[in-house]
XYZ file of N, CA, C and O in Angstrom:
792
model
N 57.937 154.071 191.402
C 57.069 152.872 191.167
C 56.664 152.680 189.790
O 56.726 151.638 189.273
N 56.466 153.912 189.061
C 55.973 153.686 187.765
C 57.163 153.243 186.804
O 57.098 152.514 185.789
N 58.433 153.740 187.204
C 59.495 153.217 186.283
C 59.713 151.770 186.387
O 60.115 151.098 185.603
N 59.554 151.244 187.774
C 59.608 149.767 187.953
C 58.545 149.004 187.245
O 58.943 147.927 186.564
N 57.403 149.565 187.173
C 56.497 148.803 186.504
C 56.591 148.786 184.999
O 56.282 147.991 184.326
N 57.186 149.897 184.355
C 57.437 150.059 183.110
C 58.518 149.082 182.731
O 58.516 148.345 181.668
N 59.585 148.810 183.612
C 60.700 148.061 183.400
C 60.009 146.529 183.399
O 60.458 145.605 182.493
N 59.136 146.177 184.200
C 58.678 144.874 184.474
C 57.734 144.625 183.138
O 57.859 143.610 182.418
N 57.012 145.574 182.683
C 56.239 145.553 181.545
C 57.017 145.187 180.242
O 56.757 144.284 179.700
N 58.144 145.960 180.124
C 58.858 145.867 178.843
C 59.667 144.326 179.030
O 59.944 143.799 178.035
N 60.078 143.996 180.258
C 60.629 142.776 180.371
C 59.761 141.556 179.982
O 60.073 140.625 179.302
N 58.544 141.778 180.386
C 57.445 140.793 180.009
C 57.157 140.750 178.681
O 56.486 139.684 178.136
N 57.363 141.891 177.896
C 57.230 141.895 176.439
C 58.299 141.187 175.771
O 58.243 140.324 175.014
N 59.611 141.687 175.987
C 60.789 141.383 175.207
C 61.260 139.855 175.526
O 61.580 139.183 174.505
N 61.223 139.485 176.899
C 61.815 138.171 177.043
C 61.139 137.094 176.532
O 61.795 136.243 175.633
N 59.680 136.953 176.707
C 58.910 135.850 175.891
C 59.112 136.024 174.546
O 58.886 134.990 173.886
N 58.979 137.208 174.089
C 59.041 137.419 172.538
C 60.239 136.832 171.952
O 60.270 136.228 170.898
N 61.338 137.125 172.567
C 62.705 136.548 172.205
C 62.725 135.077 172.269
O 63.062 134.390 171.257
N 62.188 134.550 173.234
C 61.968 132.947 173.338
C 61.187 132.489 172.130
O 61.640 131.480 171.520
N 60.134 133.093 171.716
C 59.296 132.623 170.681
C 60.112 132.864 169.233
O 59.910 131.965 168.461
N 60.950 133.857 169.224
C 61.805 133.995 168.089
C 62.781 132.870 167.879
O 62.946 132.194 166.739
N 63.267 132.521 169.108
C 64.240 131.269 168.955
C 63.548 129.951 168.651
O 64.252 129.227 167.826
N 62.317 129.764 169.004
C 61.537 128.656 168.530
C 61.309 128.582 167.111
O 61.444 127.650 166.514
N 61.047 129.873 166.565
C 60.860 129.924 165.125
C 62.120 129.596 164.407
O 62.187 128.948 163.363
N 63.280 130.180 164.831
C 64.484 129.850 164.280
C 64.794 128.376 164.168
O 65.287 127.781 163.345
N 64.489 127.731 165.447
C 64.747 126.284 165.505
C 63.940 125.664 164.464
O 64.464 124.607 163.872
N 62.553 125.809 164.194
C 61.866 125.296 163.250
C 62.390 125.481 161.833
O 62.476 124.548 161.008
N 62.863 126.681 161.651
C 63.206 127.107 160.140
C 64.529 126.480 159.906
O 64.741 126.058 158.792
N 65.331 126.093 161.050
C 66.759 125.669 160.637
C 66.590 123.955 160.767
O 67.607 123.422 160.324
N 65.604 123.624 161.378
C 65.534 122.105 161.607
C 66.197 121.579 162.705
O 66.688 120.345 162.774
N 66.552 122.473 163.602
C 67.300 122.101 164.842
C 67.921 123.320 165.518
O 67.667 124.466 165.130
N 69.042 123.062 166.372
C 69.692 124.076 167.096
C 70.701 124.716 166.272
O 71.178 124.137 165.324
N 71.212 125.769 166.515
C 72.313 126.607 166.088
C 72.900 127.472 167.143
O 72.233 127.755 168.041
N 74.279 127.647 167.008
C 74.682 128.448 168.101
C 73.942 129.854 168.369
O 73.757 130.206 169.476
N 73.885 130.465 167.239
C 73.120 131.765 167.326
C 71.644 131.612 168.074
O 71.343 132.466 169.036
N 71.065 130.631 167.570
C 69.657 130.270 167.963
C 69.819 130.012 169.661
O 69.086 130.543 170.584
N 70.732 129.282 170.031
C 70.912 128.881 171.396
C 71.257 130.083 172.277
O 70.926 130.164 173.446
N 72.141 130.926 171.696
C 72.632 131.999 172.541
C 71.455 133.024 172.761
O 71.240 133.551 173.898
N 70.620 133.201 171.764
C 69.433 133.985 171.858
C 68.413 133.348 172.758
O 67.790 134.150 173.614
N 68.312 132.074 172.836
C 67.585 131.245 173.842
C 68.019 131.610 175.118
O 67.084 131.809 176.046
N 69.386 131.525 175.338
C 69.784 131.889 176.655
C 69.625 133.230 177.195
O 69.111 133.430 178.347
N 69.566 134.136 176.257
C 69.317 135.407 176.702
C 67.885 135.705 177.034
O 67.496 136.641 177.755
N 66.986 134.837 176.392
C 65.541 134.988 176.577
C 65.190 134.452 177.996
O 64.521 134.895 178.787
N 65.907 133.237 178.482
C 65.676 132.523 179.604
C 66.249 133.200 180.835
O 65.658 133.168 181.877
N 67.392 133.842 180.777
C 68.161 134.469 181.850
C 67.333 135.306 182.635
O 67.403 135.288 183.871
N 66.777 136.270 182.170
C 65.860 137.358 182.880
C 64.526 136.953 183.352
O 63.984 137.621 184.141
N 63.978 135.645 182.865
C 62.623 135.329 183.017
C 62.359 135.125 184.457
O 61.241 135.683 184.975
N 63.221 134.622 185.350
C 62.815 134.634 186.804
C 62.605 136.026 187.453
O 61.642 136.100 188.133
N 63.400 136.917 187.008
C 63.130 138.381 187.569
C 61.854 138.933 187.014
O 61.154 139.697 187.776
N 61.577 138.643 185.624
C 60.333 139.110 185.203
C 59.121 138.560 185.819
O 58.077 139.273 186.119
N 59.090 137.171 186.161
C 57.887 136.607 186.816
C 57.911 137.121 188.255
O 56.689 137.562 188.578
N 58.951 137.450 188.997
C 58.715 138.199 190.350
C 58.316 139.504 190.094
O 57.433 139.951 190.949
N 58.710 140.163 189.069
C 58.075 141.559 188.743
C 56.597 141.539 188.563
O 55.913 142.410 188.974
N 56.003 140.605 187.686
C 54.834 140.396 187.408
C 53.984 139.973 188.692
O 52.833 140.407 188.752
N 54.486 139.410 189.571
C 53.989 139.036 190.798
C 53.907 140.293 191.693
O 52.776 140.637 192.239
N 54.930 141.114 191.814
C 54.918 142.354 192.623
C 53.917 143.318 192.100
O 53.400 143.980 193.101
N 53.699 143.640 190.819
C 52.754 144.507 190.465
C 51.349 143.977 190.632
O 50.408 144.972 190.605
N 51.190 142.885 191.090
C 49.907 142.422 191.299
C 49.444 142.240 192.838
O 48.351 141.943 193.248
N 50.512 142.560 193.600
C 50.282 142.516 195.113
C 49.460 143.622 195.597
O 49.247 144.637 194.996
N 48.598 143.295 196.599
C 48.541 142.087 197.409
C 47.507 141.153 196.837
O 47.337 140.054 197.514
N 46.793 141.552 195.754
C 45.645 140.713 195.245
C 45.981 139.213 194.794
O 45.270 138.402 194.734
N 47.313 139.240 194.391
C 47.608 137.860 193.852
C 47.970 136.871 194.849
O 47.785 135.664 194.612
N 48.229 137.152 196.055
C 48.375 136.322 197.125
C 49.480 135.359 197.211
O 50.341 135.459 196.322
N 49.542 134.534 198.092
C 50.611 133.469 198.240
C 50.706 132.467 197.063
O 51.867 132.070 196.600
N 49.517 132.147 196.383
C 49.566 131.249 195.329
C 50.376 131.792 194.179
O 51.132 131.174 193.407
N 50.196 133.133 193.947
C 50.947 133.866 192.870
C 52.357 133.862 193.186
O 53.249 133.857 192.294
N 52.753 134.044 194.400
C 54.133 134.143 194.756
C 54.800 132.752 194.519
O 55.881 132.687 193.912
N 54.220 131.666 195.018
C 54.718 130.389 194.567
C 54.795 130.050 193.315
O 55.783 129.478 192.801
N 53.749 130.340 192.565
C 53.823 130.092 191.078
C 54.958 130.895 190.446
O 55.580 130.291 189.507
N 55.113 132.130 190.746
C 56.157 133.026 190.133
C 57.507 132.483 190.561
O 58.471 132.242 189.714
N 57.720 132.006 191.681
C 59.085 131.436 192.167
C 59.316 130.133 191.428
O 60.452 130.012 191.021
N 58.307 129.186 191.428
C 58.576 128.003 190.888
C 58.796 128.046 189.342
O 59.655 127.462 188.807
N 57.966 128.941 188.588
C 58.151 128.948 187.202
C 59.597 129.590 186.976
O 60.343 129.135 186.003
N 60.015 130.668 187.651
C 61.362 131.165 187.488
C 62.354 130.212 187.739
O 63.400 130.126 187.028
N 62.191 129.462 188.678
C 63.253 128.423 189.168
C 63.396 127.354 188.097
O 64.560 127.027 187.646
N 62.408 127.001 187.388
C 62.278 126.115 186.197
C 63.172 126.670 185.168
O 63.920 125.994 184.527
N 62.991 127.930 184.931
C 63.820 128.545 183.729
C 65.168 128.663 184.131
O 66.086 129.102 183.136
N 65.695 128.847 185.390
C 67.004 128.905 185.692
C 67.569 127.466 185.176
O 68.660 127.564 184.713
N 66.817 126.472 185.385
C 67.372 125.219 185.044
C 67.437 125.157 183.491
O 68.327 124.658 182.768
N 66.394 125.556 182.717
C 66.262 125.599 181.356
C 67.373 126.423 180.691
O 67.972 126.097 179.573
N 67.854 127.585 181.408
C 68.932 128.328 180.830
C 70.171 127.519 180.875
O 70.978 127.611 180.041
N 70.366 126.719 181.930
C 71.481 125.824 182.152
C 71.420 124.944 180.912
O 72.426 124.527 180.486
N 70.132 124.267 180.602
C 70.218 123.181 179.476
C 70.612 123.950 178.184
O 71.244 123.134 177.332
N 70.323 125.257 178.048
C 70.840 125.807 176.825
C 72.411 125.756 176.735
O 72.859 125.531 175.628
N 73.032 126.058 177.720
C 74.363 125.938 177.850
C 74.982 124.568 177.619
O 75.944 124.409 176.997
N 74.283 123.656 178.073
C 74.609 122.137 177.809
C 74.493 122.015 176.272
O 75.430 121.352 175.867
N 73.525 122.431 175.703
C 73.411 122.148 174.286
C 74.461 122.848 173.585
O 74.919 122.224 172.615
N 74.878 124.043 173.916
C 75.984 124.638 173.325
C 77.236 124.000 173.419
O 77.960 123.738 172.569
N 77.511 123.524 174.767
C 78.869 122.864 175.040
C 78.902 121.399 174.377
O 80.032 121.081 173.919
N 77.857 120.753 174.284
C 77.801 119.453 173.846
C 77.496 119.382 172.237
O 77.213 118.226 171.732
N 77.155 120.378 171.641
C 76.688 120.401 170.131
C 75.511 119.586 170.128
O 75.359 118.764 168.902
N 74.590 119.658 170.930
C 73.344 118.807 170.742
C 72.438 119.448 169.499
O 72.330 120.632 169.442
N 72.157 118.505 168.621
C 71.477 119.122 167.294
C 70.126 119.610 167.503
O 69.785 120.512 166.696
N 69.349 119.019 168.348
C 67.882 119.536 168.457
C 67.172 119.274 169.762
O 67.850 118.648 170.730
N 65.947 119.682 169.854
C 65.221 119.612 171.231
C 65.052 118.280 171.625
O 65.240 117.919 172.909
N 64.710 117.294 170.718
C 64.593 115.853 171.027
C 65.700 115.306 171.711
O 65.711 114.510 172.701
N 66.842 115.633 171.060
C 68.149 115.096 171.500
C 68.568 115.493 172.861
O 69.135 114.814 173.757
N 68.317 116.787 173.108
C 68.535 117.389 174.347
C 67.783 116.708 175.539
O 68.183 116.549 176.610
N 66.461 116.623 175.241
C 65.613 115.952 176.180
C 65.913 114.577 176.355
O 66.053 114.147 177.672
N 66.342 113.818 175.301
C 66.941 112.546 175.553
C 68.207 112.478 176.433
O 68.382 111.552 177.375
N 69.138 113.336 176.282
C 70.418 113.532 176.940
C 70.261 113.722 178.456
O 70.981 113.294 179.255
N 69.369 114.735 178.759
C 69.006 115.079 180.109
C 68.223 114.249 180.905
O 68.206 114.149 182.272
N 67.401 113.487 180.165
C 66.448 112.503 180.885
C 65.523 113.010 182.005
O 64.875 114.031 181.723
N 65.329 112.272 183.059
C 64.259 112.537 184.051
C 64.390 113.975 184.666
O 63.419 114.537 184.918
N 65.602 114.502 184.656
C 65.753 115.861 185.320
C 65.018 116.969 184.532
O 64.306 117.835 185.031
N 65.169 116.791 183.152
C 64.527 117.735 182.262
C 62.921 117.601 182.408
O 62.220 118.629 182.495
N 62.506 116.399 182.532
C 61.040 116.217 182.577
C 60.567 116.747 183.950
O 59.462 117.220 183.974
N 61.278 116.619 185.007
C 60.981 117.126 186.368
C 60.819 118.552 186.378
O 59.830 118.985 186.787
N 61.764 119.240 185.746
C 61.683 120.731 185.702
C 60.593 121.175 184.723
O 59.945 122.294 184.901
N 60.229 120.433 183.769
C 59.036 120.652 182.921
C 57.807 120.539 183.648
O 56.894 121.406 183.543
N 57.728 119.511 184.519
C 56.539 119.414 185.349
C 56.462 120.599 186.331
O 55.432 121.189 186.588
N 57.521 120.876 187.048
C 57.649 122.191 187.783
C 57.070 123.424 187.062
O 56.269 124.240 187.724
N 57.631 123.566 185.924
C 57.066 124.692 185.060
C 55.623 124.816 184.974
O 54.851 125.698 185.107
N 54.996 123.576 184.583
C 53.655 123.506 184.351
C 52.703 123.632 185.722
O 51.848 124.501 185.668
N 53.160 123.129 186.767
C 52.517 123.181 187.967
C 52.518 124.693 188.561
O 51.473 125.307 188.932
N 53.810 125.180 188.638
C 53.986 126.590 189.118
C 53.421 127.627 188.128
O 52.750 128.597 188.601
N 53.553 127.346 186.824
C 52.950 128.378 185.857
C 51.381 128.328 186.193
O 50.773 129.440 185.828
N 50.801 127.116 186.313
C 49.343 127.032 186.446
C 48.839 127.843 187.723
O 47.907 128.561 187.744
N 49.778 127.650 188.844
C 49.501 128.336 190.130
C 49.407 129.938 189.849
O 48.549 130.718 190.318
N 50.541 130.397 189.058
C 50.516 131.796 188.703
C 49.485 132.259 187.890
O 48.863 133.289 188.188
N 49.178 131.442 186.876
C 48.086 131.872 185.968
C 46.713 131.943 186.558
O 45.865 132.862 186.520
N 46.346 130.934 187.503
C 45.147 130.981 188.217
C 45.044 132.149 189.255
O 44.139 132.885 189.356
N 46.216 132.535 189.802
C 46.366 133.562 190.747
C 46.210 135.024 189.984
O 45.494 135.840 190.538
N 46.659 134.981 188.729
C 46.607 136.190 188.136
C 45.195 136.402 187.584
O 44.603 137.632 187.627
N 44.537 135.421 187.140
C 42.965 135.503 186.913
C 42.055 135.933 188.045
O 41.294 136.838 187.991
N 42.640 135.373 189.159
C 41.793 135.748 190.511
C 42.009 137.261 190.852
O 41.163 137.955 191.427
N 43.287 137.652 190.639
C 43.739 139.195 191.129
C 42.910 139.999 190.377
O 42.757 141.134 190.912
N 42.762 139.975 189.070
C 42.144 140.818 188.133
C 42.809 142.188 188.188
O 42.288 143.201 187.964
N 44.158 142.097 188.162
C 45.031 143.410 188.141
C 45.554 143.477 186.606
O 45.437 144.515 186.055
N 45.678 142.390 185.889
C 46.208 142.229 184.692
C 45.231 141.591 183.805
O 44.213 140.959 184.358
N 45.063 141.772 182.514
C 43.993 141.294 181.685
C 43.770 139.736 181.763
O 44.613 139.032 181.723
N 42.601 139.443 181.973
C 42.129 137.972 182.103
C 42.493 137.312 180.831
O 42.794 136.043 180.946
N 42.370 137.713 179.677
C 42.739 137.003 178.420
C 44.174 136.717 178.451
O 44.381 135.496 177.981
N 44.915 137.532 178.966
C 46.449 137.123 178.857
C 46.865 136.057 179.929
O 47.485 135.144 179.720
N 45.989 135.950 181.076
C 46.356 134.834 181.943
C 45.622 133.629 181.461
O 46.192 132.560 181.539
N 44.503 133.698 180.821
C 43.969 132.605 180.235
C 44.754 131.949 179.123
O 44.889 130.704 178.999
N 45.416 132.856 178.239
C 46.240 132.378 177.133
C 47.625 131.756 177.639
O 47.968 130.655 177.120
N 48.088 132.185 178.769
C 49.155 131.549 179.483
C 48.768 130.173 179.863
O 49.604 129.227 179.800
N 47.486 130.004 180.527
C 47.112 128.774 181.103
C 46.861 127.794 179.860
O 47.220 126.651 179.937
N 46.386 128.221 178.790
C 46.237 127.410 177.666
C 47.423 126.930 177.058
O 47.541 125.645 176.830
N 48.433 127.688 177.070
C 49.891 127.146 176.524
C 50.316 125.998 177.564
O 50.829 125.091 177.041
N 50.165 126.295 178.771
C 50.615 125.307 179.739
C 49.877 124.014 179.542
O 50.462 122.897 179.580
N 48.532 123.987 179.262
C 47.684 122.901 179.023
C 48.204 122.042 177.934
O 48.289 120.869 177.874
N 48.532 122.813 176.740
C 49.086 122.259 175.562
C 50.521 121.450 175.876
O 50.532 120.466 175.515
N 51.324 122.146 176.522
C 52.667 121.600 176.934
C 52.467 120.447 177.656
O 53.085 119.374 177.529
N 51.474 120.328 178.775
C 51.067 119.192 179.495
C 50.654 118.049 178.598
O 51.159 116.906 178.737
N 49.760 118.310 177.598
C 49.149 117.407 176.681
C 50.289 116.758 175.920
O 50.415 115.480 175.786
N 51.294 117.542 175.481
C 52.369 116.983 174.702
C 53.282 116.151 175.475
O 53.848 115.055 175.009
N 53.496 116.346 176.775
C 54.295 115.527 177.701
C 53.630 114.264 178.108
O 54.207 113.272 178.341
N 52.138 114.187 178.119
C 51.585 113.052 178.360
C 51.175 112.149 177.323
O 50.937 110.767 177.385
N 50.805 112.669 176.122
C 50.223 111.929 174.979
C 51.277 111.999 173.777
O 52.088 112.798 173.532
N 51.134 110.982 172.849
C 51.991 110.835 171.744
C 51.448 111.910 170.602
O 50.799 111.548 169.680
N 51.707 113.100 170.730
C 51.340 114.184 169.919
C 52.370 114.760 169.190
O 53.560 114.736 169.484
N 52.179 115.443 167.892
C 53.194 115.963 167.101
C 53.941 117.118 167.966
O 53.410 117.826 168.841
N 55.294 117.044 167.716
C 56.246 117.927 168.543
C 55.970 119.355 168.065
O 56.154 120.168 169.044
N 55.320 119.830 167.101
C 55.080 121.180 166.871
C 54.099 121.690 167.880
O 54.049 122.862 168.110
N 53.286 120.789 168.437
C 52.402 121.445 169.442
C 53.065 121.893 170.737
O 52.577 122.684 171.389
N 54.286 121.248 170.943
C 55.063 121.767 172.062
C 55.473 123.386 171.821
O 55.370 124.068 172.782
N 55.796 123.603 170.534
C 56.113 124.938 170.234
C 54.954 125.893 170.241
O 55.012 127.033 170.563
N 53.792 125.435 169.850
C 52.604 125.974 169.793
C 52.159 126.344 171.339
O 51.787 127.472 171.641
N 52.366 125.454 172.290
C 52.133 125.737 173.642
C 53.103 126.798 174.197
O 52.521 127.617 175.008
N 54.345 126.569 173.882
C 55.242 127.735 174.272
C 54.767 129.067 173.697
O 55.019 130.019 174.446
N 54.565 129.167 172.509
C 54.026 130.451 171.920
C 52.927 130.956 172.595
O 52.724 132.236 172.896
N 51.769 130.052 173.025
C 50.835 130.590 173.696
C 51.158 131.126 175.087
O 50.556 132.195 175.380
N 51.872 130.578 175.819
C 52.322 130.808 177.063
C 53.235 132.211 176.900
O 52.922 133.241 177.678
N 54.094 132.332 176.048
C 54.627 133.699 175.864
C 53.822 134.644 175.422
O 54.025 135.755 175.887
N 52.803 134.457 174.589
C 51.876 135.460 174.188
C 51.065 135.969 175.412
O 50.754 137.255 175.448
N 50.738 135.097 176.344
C 50.118 135.467 177.585
C 50.976 136.350 178.379
O 50.434 137.492 178.745
N 52.184 136.012 178.523
C 53.192 136.942 179.329
C 53.294 138.376 178.652
O 53.447 139.405 179.232
N 53.497 138.284 177.130
C 53.669 139.571 176.458
C 52.277 140.325 176.681
O 52.295 141.590 176.882
N 51.187 139.767 176.633
C 49.825 140.486 176.914
C 49.890 141.163 178.400
O 49.453 142.255 178.452
N 50.364 140.450 179.319
C 50.523 141.045 180.584
C 51.419 142.248 180.638
O 51.181 143.235 181.287
N 52.586 142.075 180.086
C 53.468 143.088 179.831
C 53.239 144.360 179.123
O 53.215 145.489 179.628
N 52.405 143.985 178.033
C 51.883 145.173 177.216
C 50.825 145.936 178.057
O 50.827 147.288 177.970
N 49.892 145.310 178.753
C 49.016 145.961 179.555
C 49.763 146.789 180.576
O 49.161 148.004 180.920
N 50.699 146.183 181.255
C 51.329 147.025 182.266
C 52.096 148.263 181.639
O 51.976 149.206 182.173
N 52.815 148.041 180.489
C 53.454 149.194 179.965
C 52.423 150.276 179.493
O 52.878 151.452 179.583
N 51.405 149.870 178.884
C 50.442 150.772 178.405
C 49.777 151.483 179.490
O 49.589 152.786 179.606
N 49.430 150.851 180.802
C 49.013 151.505 181.947
C 49.930 152.529 182.424
O 49.538 153.654 182.780
N 51.243 152.330 182.481
C 52.238 153.329 182.847
C 52.323 154.453 181.867
O 52.270 155.705 182.415
N 52.082 154.231 180.682
C 52.258 155.374 179.579
C 50.901 156.191 179.790
O 50.884 157.347 179.736
N 49.743 155.486 179.953
C 48.510 156.292 180.081
C 48.479 157.070 181.451
O 47.933 158.232 181.408
N 49.068 156.558 182.453
C 49.140 157.298 183.713
C 50.094 158.463 183.537
O 49.784 159.459 184.102
N 51.114 158.284 182.768
C 52.065 159.474 182.478
C 51.342 160.627 181.728
O 51.503 161.835 182.022
N 50.526 160.275 180.627
C 49.734 161.188 179.865
C 48.717 161.796 180.739
O 48.503 163.124 180.666
N 48.052 161.061 181.700
C 47.059 161.809 182.459
C 47.642 162.704 183.503
O 47.016 163.560 184.096
N 49.036 162.490 183.821
C 49.652 163.398 184.827
C 50.129 164.691 184.184
O 50.640 165.479 184.968
N 50.028 164.912 182.997
C 50.334 166.047 182.444
C 49.481 167.313 182.698
O 48.252 167.171 182.748
N 50.057 168.361 182.945
C 49.149 169.718 183.274
C 48.874 170.149 181.889
O 49.540 169.956 180.783
N 47.973 171.259 182.004
C 47.498 171.932 180.700
C 48.682 172.534 179.913
O 48.514 172.709 178.674
N 49.772 172.892 180.619
C 50.867 173.343 179.704
C 51.851 172.431 179.080
O 52.665 172.732 178.285
N 51.462 171.134 179.437
C 52.202 169.924 178.742
C 53.399 169.566 179.513
O 54.133 168.618 179.136
N 53.544 170.086 180.653
C 54.611 169.671 181.650
C 54.169 168.459 182.448
O 53.035 168.263 182.743
N 55.134 167.664 182.706
C 54.756 166.229 183.436
C 54.682 166.836 185.059
O 55.453 167.511 185.547
N 53.481 166.359 185.547
C 53.445 166.610 187.071
C 54.358 165.503 187.823
O 54.629 164.477 187.220
N 54.781 165.775 189.009
C 55.674 164.870 189.774
C 54.839 163.587 189.934
O 53.615 163.511 190.092
N 55.500 162.430 189.853
C 54.980 161.130 190.147
C 54.748 161.158 191.606
O 55.288 161.614 192.661
N 53.596 160.393 191.950
C 52.953 160.345 193.304
C 53.781 159.053 193.842
O 53.764 158.072 193.277
C-alpha cells in the first residue's frame, strides 16, 4: 500500500508540474511548438490515473462526490490529450486557434473539467486526508478558469488558473509522498533496518 501511495504522490507531483512547464514554454515561444505539445501530451496522458489515485488514498472519507469528481476531471483530460494530438497533426499555432477550431466540444469538456474538479476539490476539503490548502488552491485555479471562460479577461489568467490548479495537485502529491517517507523513517528499528510494512 505504501508503494502505491508513493507512486500516486509522485504522479501528482510530476504530471501537473510538467503541464505547467508546457504552459510556460507556450508563453515564452508565443504559441505552440512540437516539443511543447509532446510534453503537454505526456502531462495529460497519466492525469486520469493520478486523479483516481488521489481519490483512492482518501477513501472512504472522500465519498461518492470525490469519486465522481475524479472520474469527470480525468475524463476531461482524456479529451484534452486528444486535442494536443489534433494540434500536432494540424499544425495549430496557439491555444486560441485550437479553441476556435474545436468549437463547442472544447468548451463542453472545459465545463466538465470545472464542474468535476470542483466536486473533487470540495470532497478533498471535506475528507481532511490531504492538506486543506492544496484543495483550496486547486479550487481557486478552477474559479479563475471559470471566470476566464465567462468574462472578457486577459488570456494570461487562463494560464494563472491552470498553474494554481496544478500547484494544488502538486501539494496533494507532495504531502502524500512525504507521508510515505515519514512512515518509512518511523518504521526503522534502532539498528537502522527497515521493519516490514504492515
